[in-house]
Amino acid sequence: MATSGIVTSFLGALQAALSVLLTMAYGAIAARLQIVSNSTAKEVSHLCVSIFMPALLFYNVGSQLHLDTLMRYMPIIIWSISYNFITIALGSLASQRLNAPRWTIVAATFNNSTSLPLLLLTSFEVSGVLKPLLVPGDDDTAAIRRASVYFLINATVSNTLTFSLGPRLLRPLPGRGEPEAWQQRPHAMQRTLSSADDEDDIHRYDEESTLVYEEEHETVQKKPPSRSELLWHHVIDFLSQFINAPVAGASLGAVVGLVPWLHEQFFEKGGIFIAWLTSSIKNIGALFASLQVVVVGVKLYNSLESLRRGNDVGSIAWRPTVGTLLVRFAIWHVASISLVYLLAAKTRLLPNDPILWFSMMLMPVGPSAMKLSALSDVSDISEKEKMKIARFLALSYMVTPLICFAAVGSLTMSEHLMNSSHL
């Protein structure tokens, strides 16, 4: 890519990042003017995740998925799972070695994989940043729509892992004396005698009555669950957390997309559902990206206000903070570009789609997910740690324009791959 092309791409990516930042700022302004309260923002966020995002996933996945394109999305699923678990493993090791807070593992692992990339793609379409990656017969709209599906599939995997693994990663390390779940439940040996009417009855409790009680008690006492029962309970509990609205929306979209008759009726011209049902689903799905970013702005403002009013909010340790930001904006930037480039250039594991390469290079990069704040609210961590998380998230989104470097790097390397592959 020529120098002028790099500058143009950099400016386009910078404009896209600033557009996202301004959208967040509008949410902060609305909160500052008391147009939107914190409780309202939480309700809107819940609405986005429960209704708008599943609708968006249903439409985009269903419309793009066919039997002949199914294998195109498998690399994204494998890539999404891989980079998340790699970060968890390395983050856990670094947290133990450096004595860093547990929340830094979640902050380093789960980035904003949904609203930010989708809003960036919208800005890319306007600025024409992705034009160099268009193959013959492709156009801006089709490329952006295809990239949206790639990012949404990645978001589905990332959100599923966040909801299922996030709370566990925030918990204190084992070995601190917390009882097992079955030990926390009161059982017969811990109960007092309910048949005793008063204290005198207990004092008159002689050896014979004690033996009678213990004999009867043995027949009703529940034994602690076996190792296999505990394992099965944990497996069921773990799998149940993978059932959520976004996964349901993506799954329904996949079913409709893969069944030819349903795909024709929902997404092709002349279908019986396309003019009313599909159109309505598309409309509410389109609300997700910008509205969710506005909610992020509201939450960040309220978090900073809570910090300003607090007495002892503590300070953020600079080492884990800088380390986490480096992982989010630099380390994964270099690693993802290098790995995807090698896979596309040296193997046949990836389809010949420059938009796919670009999307995969950009997927692990960006600020930490705002869900970290919600996870902290339901986890057993101190209020001071929650305030530190809020401050870190505010800082993370302030440096969001750094993502333009990742966008330019991904674009440059994807174009180089495209030219070397003679697409």
Short mmCIF file of N, CA and C in Angstrom, two decimals, residues 107-254:
data_model
loop_
_atom_site.label_atom_id
_atom_site.label_comp_id
_atom_site.label_asym_id
_atom_site.label_seq_id
_atom_site.Cartn_x
_atom_site.Cartn_y
_atom_site.Cartn_z
N ALA A 107 -10.59 -8.22 32.06
CA ALA A 107 -10.40 -7.00 31.26
C ALA A 107 -9.49 -7.24 30.07
N ALA A 108 -8.48 -8.08 30.26
CA ALA A 108 -7.55 -8.37 29.16
C ALA A 108 -8.14 -9.35 28.16
N THR A 109 -9.07 -10.19 28.60
CA THR A 109 -9.60 -11.25 27.74
C THR A 109 -10.77 -10.78 26.88
N PHE A 110 -11.75 -10.16 27.51
CA PHE A 110 -13.00 -9.87 26.80
C PHE A 110 -13.05 -8.40 26.40
N ASN A 111 -13.01 -8.16 25.09
CA ASN A 111 -13.08 -6.79 24.59
C ASN A 111 -14.50 -6.49 24.11
N ASN A 112 -14.73 -5.24 23.76
CA ASN A 112 -16.01 -4.84 23.19
C ASN A 112 -16.09 -5.42 21.79
N SER A 113 -16.75 -6.56 21.67
CA SER A 113 -16.74 -7.30 20.41
C SER A 113 -17.98 -7.09 19.57
N THR A 114 -18.90 -6.24 20.03
CA THR A 114 -20.16 -6.11 19.31
C THR A 114 -20.42 -4.68 18.84
N SER A 115 -20.79 -3.80 19.76
CA SER A 115 -21.22 -2.46 19.37
C SER A 115 -20.10 -1.66 18.74
N LEU A 116 -18.89 -1.72 19.30
CA LEU A 116 -17.78 -0.95 18.76
C LEU A 116 -17.40 -1.38 17.35
N PRO A 117 -17.18 -2.68 17.07
CA PRO A 117 -16.86 -3.08 15.70
C PRO A 117 -17.95 -2.74 14.70
N LEU A 118 -19.22 -2.91 15.09
CA LEU A 118 -20.31 -2.61 14.16
C LEU A 118 -20.38 -1.13 13.83
N LEU A 119 -20.15 -0.29 14.84
CA LEU A 119 -20.15 1.14 14.58
C LEU A 119 -18.93 1.55 13.75
N LEU A 120 -17.81 0.90 13.98
CA LEU A 120 -16.63 1.14 13.16
C LEU A 120 -16.90 0.77 11.71
N LEU A 121 -17.56 -0.36 11.48
CA LEU A 121 -17.86 -0.77 10.12
C LEU A 121 -18.78 0.22 9.42
N THR A 122 -19.73 0.77 10.16
CA THR A 122 -20.60 1.79 9.59
C THR A 122 -19.80 3.00 9.13
N SER A 123 -18.85 3.41 9.96
CA SER A 123 -17.99 4.54 9.59
C SER A 123 -17.05 4.17 8.45
N PHE A 124 -16.57 2.93 8.42
CA PHE A 124 -15.72 2.47 7.32
C PHE A 124 -16.47 2.54 5.99
N GLU A 125 -17.75 2.19 6.02
CA GLU A 125 -18.55 2.23 4.80
C GLU A 125 -18.66 3.65 4.27
N VAL A 126 -18.84 4.61 5.18
CA VAL A 126 -18.96 6.01 4.77
C VAL A 126 -17.64 6.54 4.24
N SER A 127 -16.54 6.20 4.93
CA SER A 127 -15.22 6.73 4.55
C SER A 127 -14.57 5.94 3.42
N GLY A 128 -15.11 4.75 3.10
CA GLY A 128 -14.55 3.96 2.01
C GLY A 128 -13.23 3.30 2.33
N VAL A 129 -12.94 3.05 3.61
CA VAL A 129 -11.66 2.48 4.01
C VAL A 129 -11.46 1.08 3.44
N LEU A 130 -12.53 0.32 3.29
CA LEU A 130 -12.40 -1.08 2.87
C LEU A 130 -12.40 -1.27 1.36
N LYS A 131 -12.44 -0.21 0.60
CA LYS A 131 -12.45 -0.34 -0.86
C LYS A 131 -11.27 -1.15 -1.41
N PRO A 132 -10.04 -0.99 -0.86
CA PRO A 132 -8.93 -1.78 -1.39
C PRO A 132 -9.09 -3.29 -1.24
N LEU A 133 -10.01 -3.73 -0.37
CA LEU A 133 -10.17 -5.16 -0.13
C LEU A 133 -11.30 -5.78 -0.94
N LEU A 134 -11.94 -4.99 -1.78
CA LEU A 134 -13.06 -5.50 -2.57
C LEU A 134 -12.54 -6.33 -3.73
N VAL A 135 -13.12 -7.51 -3.89
CA VAL A 135 -12.78 -8.38 -5.02
C VAL A 135 -13.74 -8.09 -6.16
N PRO A 136 -13.41 -8.50 -7.39
CA PRO A 136 -14.31 -8.28 -8.52
C PRO A 136 -15.71 -8.84 -8.24
N GLY A 137 -16.71 -8.02 -8.52
CA GLY A 137 -18.09 -8.41 -8.27
C GLY A 137 -18.58 -8.05 -6.88
N ASP A 138 -17.69 -7.54 -6.03
CA ASP A 138 -18.05 -7.14 -4.67
C ASP A 138 -18.33 -5.65 -4.63
N ASP A 139 -19.06 -5.19 -3.63
CA ASP A 139 -19.30 -3.76 -3.44
C ASP A 139 -19.24 -3.43 -1.96
N ASP A 140 -19.24 -2.12 -1.65
CA ASP A 140 -19.09 -1.68 -0.26
C ASP A 140 -20.16 -2.28 0.64
N THR A 141 -21.41 -2.22 0.19
CA THR A 141 -22.52 -2.68 1.03
C THR A 141 -22.41 -4.17 1.33
N ALA A 142 -22.12 -4.97 0.30
CA ALA A 142 -21.99 -6.41 0.50
C ALA A 142 -20.81 -6.74 1.41
N ALA A 143 -19.70 -6.02 1.22
CA ALA A 143 -18.51 -6.28 2.04
C ALA A 143 -18.76 -5.93 3.50
N ILE A 144 -19.39 -4.78 3.74
CA ILE A 144 -19.69 -4.37 5.11
C ILE A 144 -20.66 -5.34 5.76
N ARG A 145 -21.64 -5.78 5.01
CA ARG A 145 -22.62 -6.72 5.56
C ARG A 145 -21.95 -8.05 5.91
N ARG A 146 -21.04 -8.48 5.05
CA ARG A 146 -20.32 -9.73 5.31
C ARG A 146 -19.42 -9.58 6.54
N ALA A 147 -18.74 -8.45 6.63
CA ALA A 147 -17.89 -8.20 7.80
C ALA A 147 -18.73 -8.14 9.08
N SER A 148 -19.93 -7.58 8.98
CA SER A 148 -20.81 -7.51 10.15
C SER A 148 -21.15 -8.90 10.66
N VAL A 149 -21.41 -9.82 9.72
CA VAL A 149 -21.71 -11.19 10.13
C VAL A 149 -20.51 -11.82 10.81
N TYR A 150 -19.31 -11.59 10.27
CA TYR A 150 -18.10 -12.14 10.89
C TYR A 150 -17.95 -11.64 12.32
N PHE A 151 -18.12 -10.33 12.50
CA PHE A 151 -17.97 -9.76 13.84
C PHE A 151 -19.09 -10.22 14.78
N LEU A 152 -20.29 -10.41 14.24
CA LEU A 152 -21.39 -10.86 15.08
C LEU A 152 -21.20 -12.30 15.54
N ILE A 153 -20.68 -13.14 14.67
CA ILE A 153 -20.39 -14.52 15.09
C ILE A 153 -19.32 -14.52 16.17
N ASN A 154 -18.29 -13.71 15.97
CA ASN A 154 -17.26 -13.56 17.01
C ASN A 154 -17.86 -13.03 18.31
N ALA A 155 -18.79 -12.07 18.19
CA ALA A 155 -19.43 -11.50 19.37
C ALA A 155 -20.26 -12.55 20.11
N THR A 156 -20.93 -13.41 19.35
CA THR A 156 -21.73 -14.46 19.98
C THR A 156 -20.85 -15.39 20.82
N VAL A 157 -19.72 -15.80 20.25
CA VAL A 157 -18.78 -16.65 20.99
C VAL A 157 -18.23 -15.91 22.20
N SER A 158 -17.81 -14.66 21.98
CA SER A 158 -17.21 -13.87 23.06
C SER A 158 -18.20 -13.62 24.19
N ASN A 159 -19.43 -13.25 23.84
CA ASN A 159 -20.44 -12.99 24.87
C ASN A 159 -20.78 -14.25 25.65
N THR A 160 -20.85 -15.37 24.94
CA THR A 160 -21.12 -16.64 25.62
C THR A 160 -20.03 -16.97 26.63
N LEU A 161 -18.78 -16.79 26.22
CA LEU A 161 -17.66 -17.05 27.13
C LEU A 161 -17.65 -16.05 28.28
N THR A 162 -18.01 -14.80 27.98
CA THR A 162 -18.03 -13.78 29.04
C THR A 162 -19.04 -14.13 30.11
N PHE A 163 -20.26 -14.47 29.69
CA PHE A 163 -21.31 -14.78 30.65
C PHE A 163 -21.03 -16.06 31.42
N SER A 164 -20.35 -17.01 30.80
CA SER A 164 -20.13 -18.30 31.46
C SER A 164 -18.84 -18.33 32.28
N LEU A 165 -17.77 -17.72 31.77
CA LEU A 165 -16.48 -17.79 32.45
C LEU A 165 -16.17 -16.55 33.28
N GLY A 166 -16.76 -15.41 32.92
CA GLY A 166 -16.44 -14.16 33.60
C GLY A 166 -16.61 -14.20 35.11
N PRO A 167 -17.78 -14.62 35.62
CA PRO A 167 -17.94 -14.66 37.08
C PRO A 167 -16.93 -15.56 37.77
N ARG A 168 -16.58 -16.68 37.14
CA ARG A 168 -15.60 -17.58 37.74
C ARG A 168 -14.21 -16.95 37.78
N LEU A 169 -13.87 -16.20 36.74
CA LEU A 169 -12.55 -15.58 36.69
C LEU A 169 -12.41 -14.46 37.71
N LEU A 170 -13.53 -13.84 38.08
CA LEU A 170 -13.48 -12.76 39.06
C LEU A 170 -13.43 -13.27 40.49
N ARG A 171 -13.78 -14.53 40.70
CA ARG A 171 -13.78 -15.06 42.06
C ARG A 171 -12.36 -15.17 42.60
N PRO A 172 -12.22 -15.09 43.93
CA PRO A 172 -10.89 -15.30 44.53
C PRO A 172 -10.36 -16.68 44.21
N LEU A 173 -9.06 -16.81 44.21
CA LEU A 173 -8.44 -18.10 43.94
C LEU A 173 -8.83 -19.11 45.00
N PRO A 174 -8.94 -20.41 44.66
CA PRO A 174 -9.30 -21.44 45.64
C PRO A 174 -8.23 -21.58 46.72
N GLY A 175 -8.66 -22.19 47.82
CA GLY A 175 -7.72 -22.39 48.92
C GLY A 175 -7.85 -21.36 50.01
N ARG A 176 -8.93 -20.57 49.95
CA ARG A 176 -9.12 -19.54 50.98
C ARG A 176 -10.18 -19.94 51.99
N GLY A 177 -10.52 -21.21 51.98
CA GLY A 177 -11.40 -21.70 53.02
C GLY A 177 -12.87 -21.57 52.72
N GLU A 178 -13.25 -21.25 51.45
CA GLU A 178 -14.67 -21.19 51.16
C GLU A 178 -15.23 -22.60 51.14
N PRO A 179 -16.36 -22.86 51.80
CA PRO A 179 -16.94 -24.20 51.80
C PRO A 179 -17.57 -24.52 50.46
N GLU A 180 -17.66 -25.80 50.18
CA GLU A 180 -18.35 -26.21 48.97
C GLU A 180 -19.83 -25.89 49.09
N ALA A 181 -20.51 -25.92 47.93
CA ALA A 181 -21.92 -25.53 47.92
C ALA A 181 -22.74 -26.44 48.82
N TRP A 182 -22.42 -27.78 48.78
CA TRP A 182 -23.23 -28.68 49.60
C TRP A 182 -22.95 -28.48 51.07
N GLN A 183 -21.76 -27.95 51.42
CA GLN A 183 -21.45 -27.72 52.81
C GLN A 183 -22.13 -26.46 53.33
N GLN A 184 -22.49 -25.56 52.42
CA GLN A 184 -23.13 -24.33 52.85
C GLN A 184 -24.60 -24.55 53.15
N ARG A 185 -25.16 -25.64 52.62
CA ARG A 185 -26.58 -25.89 52.87
C ARG A 185 -26.73 -26.57 54.22
N PRO A 186 -27.63 -26.09 55.08
CA PRO A 186 -27.82 -26.72 56.38
C PRO A 186 -28.40 -28.11 56.22
N HIS A 187 -27.85 -29.07 56.95
CA HIS A 187 -28.40 -30.41 56.92
C HIS A 187 -28.77 -30.83 58.34
N ALA A 188 -29.16 -32.09 58.48
CA ALA A 188 -29.78 -32.51 59.74
C ALA A 188 -28.84 -32.41 60.92
N MET A 189 -27.54 -32.68 60.72
CA MET A 189 -26.61 -32.66 61.83
C MET A 189 -26.38 -31.26 62.38
N GLN A 190 -26.75 -30.21 61.62
CA GLN A 190 -26.54 -28.84 62.05
C GLN A 190 -27.80 -28.23 62.64
N ARG A 191 -28.89 -28.97 62.64
CA ARG A 191 -30.14 -28.41 63.13
C ARG A 191 -30.25 -28.56 64.64
N THR A 192 -30.92 -27.67 65.26
CA THR A 192 -31.24 -27.82 66.68
C THR A 192 -32.49 -28.66 66.80
N LEU A 193 -32.75 -29.12 68.02
CA LEU A 193 -33.91 -29.98 68.23
C LEU A 193 -35.18 -29.16 68.18
N SER A 194 -35.96 -29.39 67.16
CA SER A 194 -37.19 -28.61 67.03
C SER A 194 -38.27 -29.12 67.98
N SER A 195 -38.10 -30.34 68.49
CA SER A 195 -39.13 -30.88 69.38
C SER A 195 -39.04 -30.34 70.79
N ALA A 196 -37.92 -29.70 71.11
CA ALA A 196 -37.76 -29.16 72.47
C ALA A 196 -38.55 -27.88 72.59
N ASP A 197 -39.50 -27.82 73.56
CA ASP A 197 -40.34 -26.64 73.72
C ASP A 197 -39.59 -25.50 74.38
N ASP A 198 -38.66 -25.82 75.26
CA ASP A 198 -37.92 -24.76 75.93
C ASP A 198 -36.56 -25.29 76.33
N GLU A 199 -35.78 -24.47 77.01
CA GLU A 199 -34.41 -24.83 77.36
C GLU A 199 -34.38 -26.00 78.34
N ASP A 200 -35.39 -26.09 79.23
CA ASP A 200 -35.41 -27.18 80.21
C ASP A 200 -35.52 -28.53 79.51
N ASP A 201 -36.31 -28.57 78.44
CA ASP A 201 -36.45 -29.83 77.71
C ASP A 201 -35.10 -30.29 77.18
N ILE A 202 -34.29 -29.34 76.73
CA ILE A 202 -32.98 -29.70 76.20
C ILE A 202 -32.09 -30.22 77.31
N HIS A 203 -32.14 -29.58 78.49
CA HIS A 203 -31.32 -30.02 79.61
C HIS A 203 -31.72 -31.41 80.08
N ARG A 204 -33.00 -31.77 79.95
CA ARG A 204 -33.45 -33.09 80.40
C ARG A 204 -33.20 -34.17 79.35
N TYR A 205 -32.55 -33.75 78.29
CA TYR A 205 -32.29 -34.69 77.19
C TYR A 205 -31.25 -35.70 77.64
N ASP A 206 -31.65 -36.93 78.00
CA ASP A 206 -30.72 -37.91 78.55
C ASP A 206 -30.11 -38.77 77.45
N GLU A 207 -29.28 -39.68 77.88
CA GLU A 207 -28.52 -40.49 76.94
C GLU A 207 -29.43 -41.37 76.10
N GLU A 208 -30.50 -41.91 76.73
CA GLU A 208 -31.40 -42.80 76.00
C GLU A 208 -32.10 -42.07 74.86
N SER A 209 -32.61 -40.88 75.16
CA SER A 209 -33.30 -40.13 74.12
C SER A 209 -32.34 -39.69 73.03
N THR A 210 -31.09 -39.46 73.43
CA THR A 210 -30.09 -39.08 72.44
C THR A 210 -29.86 -40.22 71.45
N LEU A 211 -29.76 -41.46 72.00
CA LEU A 211 -29.55 -42.60 71.13
C LEU A 211 -30.73 -42.82 70.20
N VAL A 212 -31.96 -42.63 70.75
CA VAL A 212 -33.15 -42.77 69.92
C VAL A 212 -33.14 -41.74 68.80
N TYR A 213 -32.79 -40.52 69.15
CA TYR A 213 -32.76 -39.44 68.14
C TYR A 213 -31.74 -39.75 67.04
N GLU A 214 -30.54 -40.19 67.47
CA GLU A 214 -29.49 -40.45 66.49
C GLU A 214 -29.87 -41.61 65.58
N GLU A 215 -30.59 -42.61 66.15
CA GLU A 215 -31.01 -43.74 65.33
C GLU A 215 -32.01 -43.30 64.28
N GLU A 216 -32.98 -42.46 64.72
CA GLU A 216 -33.96 -41.95 63.76
C GLU A 216 -33.29 -41.00 62.77
N HIS A 217 -32.33 -40.26 63.24
CA HIS A 217 -31.68 -39.25 62.40
C HIS A 217 -30.90 -39.88 61.26
N GLU A 218 -30.34 -41.08 61.53
CA GLU A 218 -29.53 -41.74 60.52
C GLU A 218 -30.36 -42.10 59.29
N THR A 219 -31.68 -42.31 59.50
CA THR A 219 -32.52 -42.71 58.37
C THR A 219 -32.86 -41.55 57.46
N VAL A 220 -32.77 -40.31 57.98
CA VAL A 220 -33.17 -39.16 57.16
C VAL A 220 -31.99 -38.26 56.80
N GLN A 221 -30.84 -38.52 57.43
CA GLN A 221 -29.70 -37.66 57.15
C GLN A 221 -29.24 -37.83 55.70
N LYS A 222 -29.03 -36.73 55.04
CA LYS A 222 -28.55 -36.77 53.66
C LYS A 222 -27.04 -36.76 53.64
N LYS A 223 -26.49 -37.70 52.93
CA LYS A 223 -25.05 -37.75 52.82
C LYS A 223 -24.57 -36.68 51.84
N PRO A 224 -23.36 -36.20 52.04
CA PRO A 224 -22.79 -35.27 51.06
C PRO A 224 -22.76 -35.92 49.68
N PRO A 225 -22.99 -35.16 48.63
CA PRO A 225 -23.00 -35.74 47.29
C PRO A 225 -21.64 -36.35 46.94
N SER A 226 -21.70 -37.38 46.13
CA SER A 226 -20.46 -38.04 45.71
C SER A 226 -19.70 -37.16 44.72
N ARG A 227 -18.49 -37.58 44.42
CA ARG A 227 -17.66 -36.82 43.49
C ARG A 227 -18.31 -36.75 42.10
N SER A 228 -18.91 -37.87 41.67
CA SER A 228 -19.55 -37.89 40.35
C SER A 228 -20.78 -36.99 40.32
N GLU A 229 -21.54 -36.96 41.44
CA GLU A 229 -22.71 -36.08 41.50
C GLU A 229 -22.31 -34.61 41.46
N LEU A 230 -21.25 -34.28 42.19
CA LEU A 230 -20.76 -32.90 42.17
C LEU A 230 -20.28 -32.52 40.78
N LEU A 231 -19.57 -33.44 40.11
CA LEU A 231 -19.07 -33.17 38.77
C LEU A 231 -20.22 -32.95 37.80
N TRP A 232 -21.23 -33.80 37.88
CA TRP A 232 -22.39 -33.66 37.00
C TRP A 232 -23.12 -32.34 37.26
N HIS A 233 -23.23 -31.97 38.54
CA HIS A 233 -23.88 -30.70 38.89
C HIS A 233 -23.13 -29.52 38.28
N HIS A 234 -21.80 -29.55 38.37
CA HIS A 234 -20.99 -28.46 37.82
C HIS A 234 -21.09 -28.41 36.30
N VAL A 235 -21.15 -29.58 35.66
CA VAL A 235 -21.27 -29.62 34.20
C VAL A 235 -22.59 -29.01 33.75
N ILE A 236 -23.69 -29.40 34.42
CA ILE A 236 -25.01 -28.85 34.08
C ILE A 236 -25.04 -27.35 34.32
N ASP A 237 -24.47 -26.93 35.45
CA ASP A 237 -24.44 -25.50 35.77
C ASP A 237 -23.64 -24.72 34.74
N PHE A 238 -22.53 -25.30 34.29
CA PHE A 238 -21.68 -24.63 33.31
C PHE A 238 -22.38 -24.53 31.96
N LEU A 239 -22.99 -25.63 31.50
CA LEU A 239 -23.63 -25.63 30.19
C LEU A 239 -24.85 -24.73 30.16
N SER A 240 -25.56 -24.62 31.30
CA SER A 240 -26.76 -23.79 31.33
C SER A 240 -26.45 -22.32 31.09
N GLN A 241 -25.23 -21.91 31.41
CA GLN A 241 -24.86 -20.51 31.23
C GLN A 241 -24.61 -20.16 29.76
N PHE A 242 -24.53 -21.18 28.90
CA PHE A 242 -24.36 -20.93 27.48
C PHE A 242 -25.70 -20.68 26.80
N ILE A 243 -26.78 -20.81 27.53
CA ILE A 243 -28.11 -20.58 26.97
C ILE A 243 -28.51 -19.15 27.30
N ASN A 244 -28.47 -18.27 26.31
CA ASN A 244 -28.86 -16.88 26.50
C ASN A 244 -29.46 -16.34 25.21
N ALA A 245 -30.01 -15.14 25.28
CA ALA A 245 -30.74 -14.58 24.15
C ALA A 245 -29.89 -14.42 22.89
N PRO A 246 -28.66 -13.86 22.97
CA PRO A 246 -27.86 -13.75 21.74
C PRO A 246 -27.58 -15.10 21.08
N VAL A 247 -27.27 -16.11 21.88
CA VAL A 247 -27.02 -17.44 21.32
C VAL A 247 -28.29 -17.98 20.67
N ALA A 248 -29.45 -17.73 21.30
CA ALA A 248 -30.72 -18.18 20.73
C ALA A 248 -30.98 -17.50 19.39
N GLY A 249 -30.73 -16.18 19.31
CA GLY A 249 -30.93 -15.45 18.06
C GLY A 249 -30.04 -15.96 16.95
N ALA A 250 -28.76 -16.17 17.28
CA ALA A 250 -27.82 -16.69 16.27
C ALA A 250 -28.19 -18.10 15.84
N SER A 251 -28.63 -18.92 16.79
CA SER A 251 -28.99 -20.31 16.47
C SER A 251 -30.22 -20.36 15.57
N LEU A 252 -31.23 -19.55 15.89
CA LEU A 252 -32.42 -19.51 15.03
C LEU A 252 -32.07 -19.01 13.64
N GLY A 253 -31.22 -17.99 13.57
CA GLY A 253 -30.79 -17.48 12.27
C GLY A 253 -30.05 -18.55 11.47
N ALA A 254 -29.23 -19.34 12.16
CA ALA A 254 -28.50 -20.41 11.48
C ALA A 254 -29.45 -21.47 10.94
#
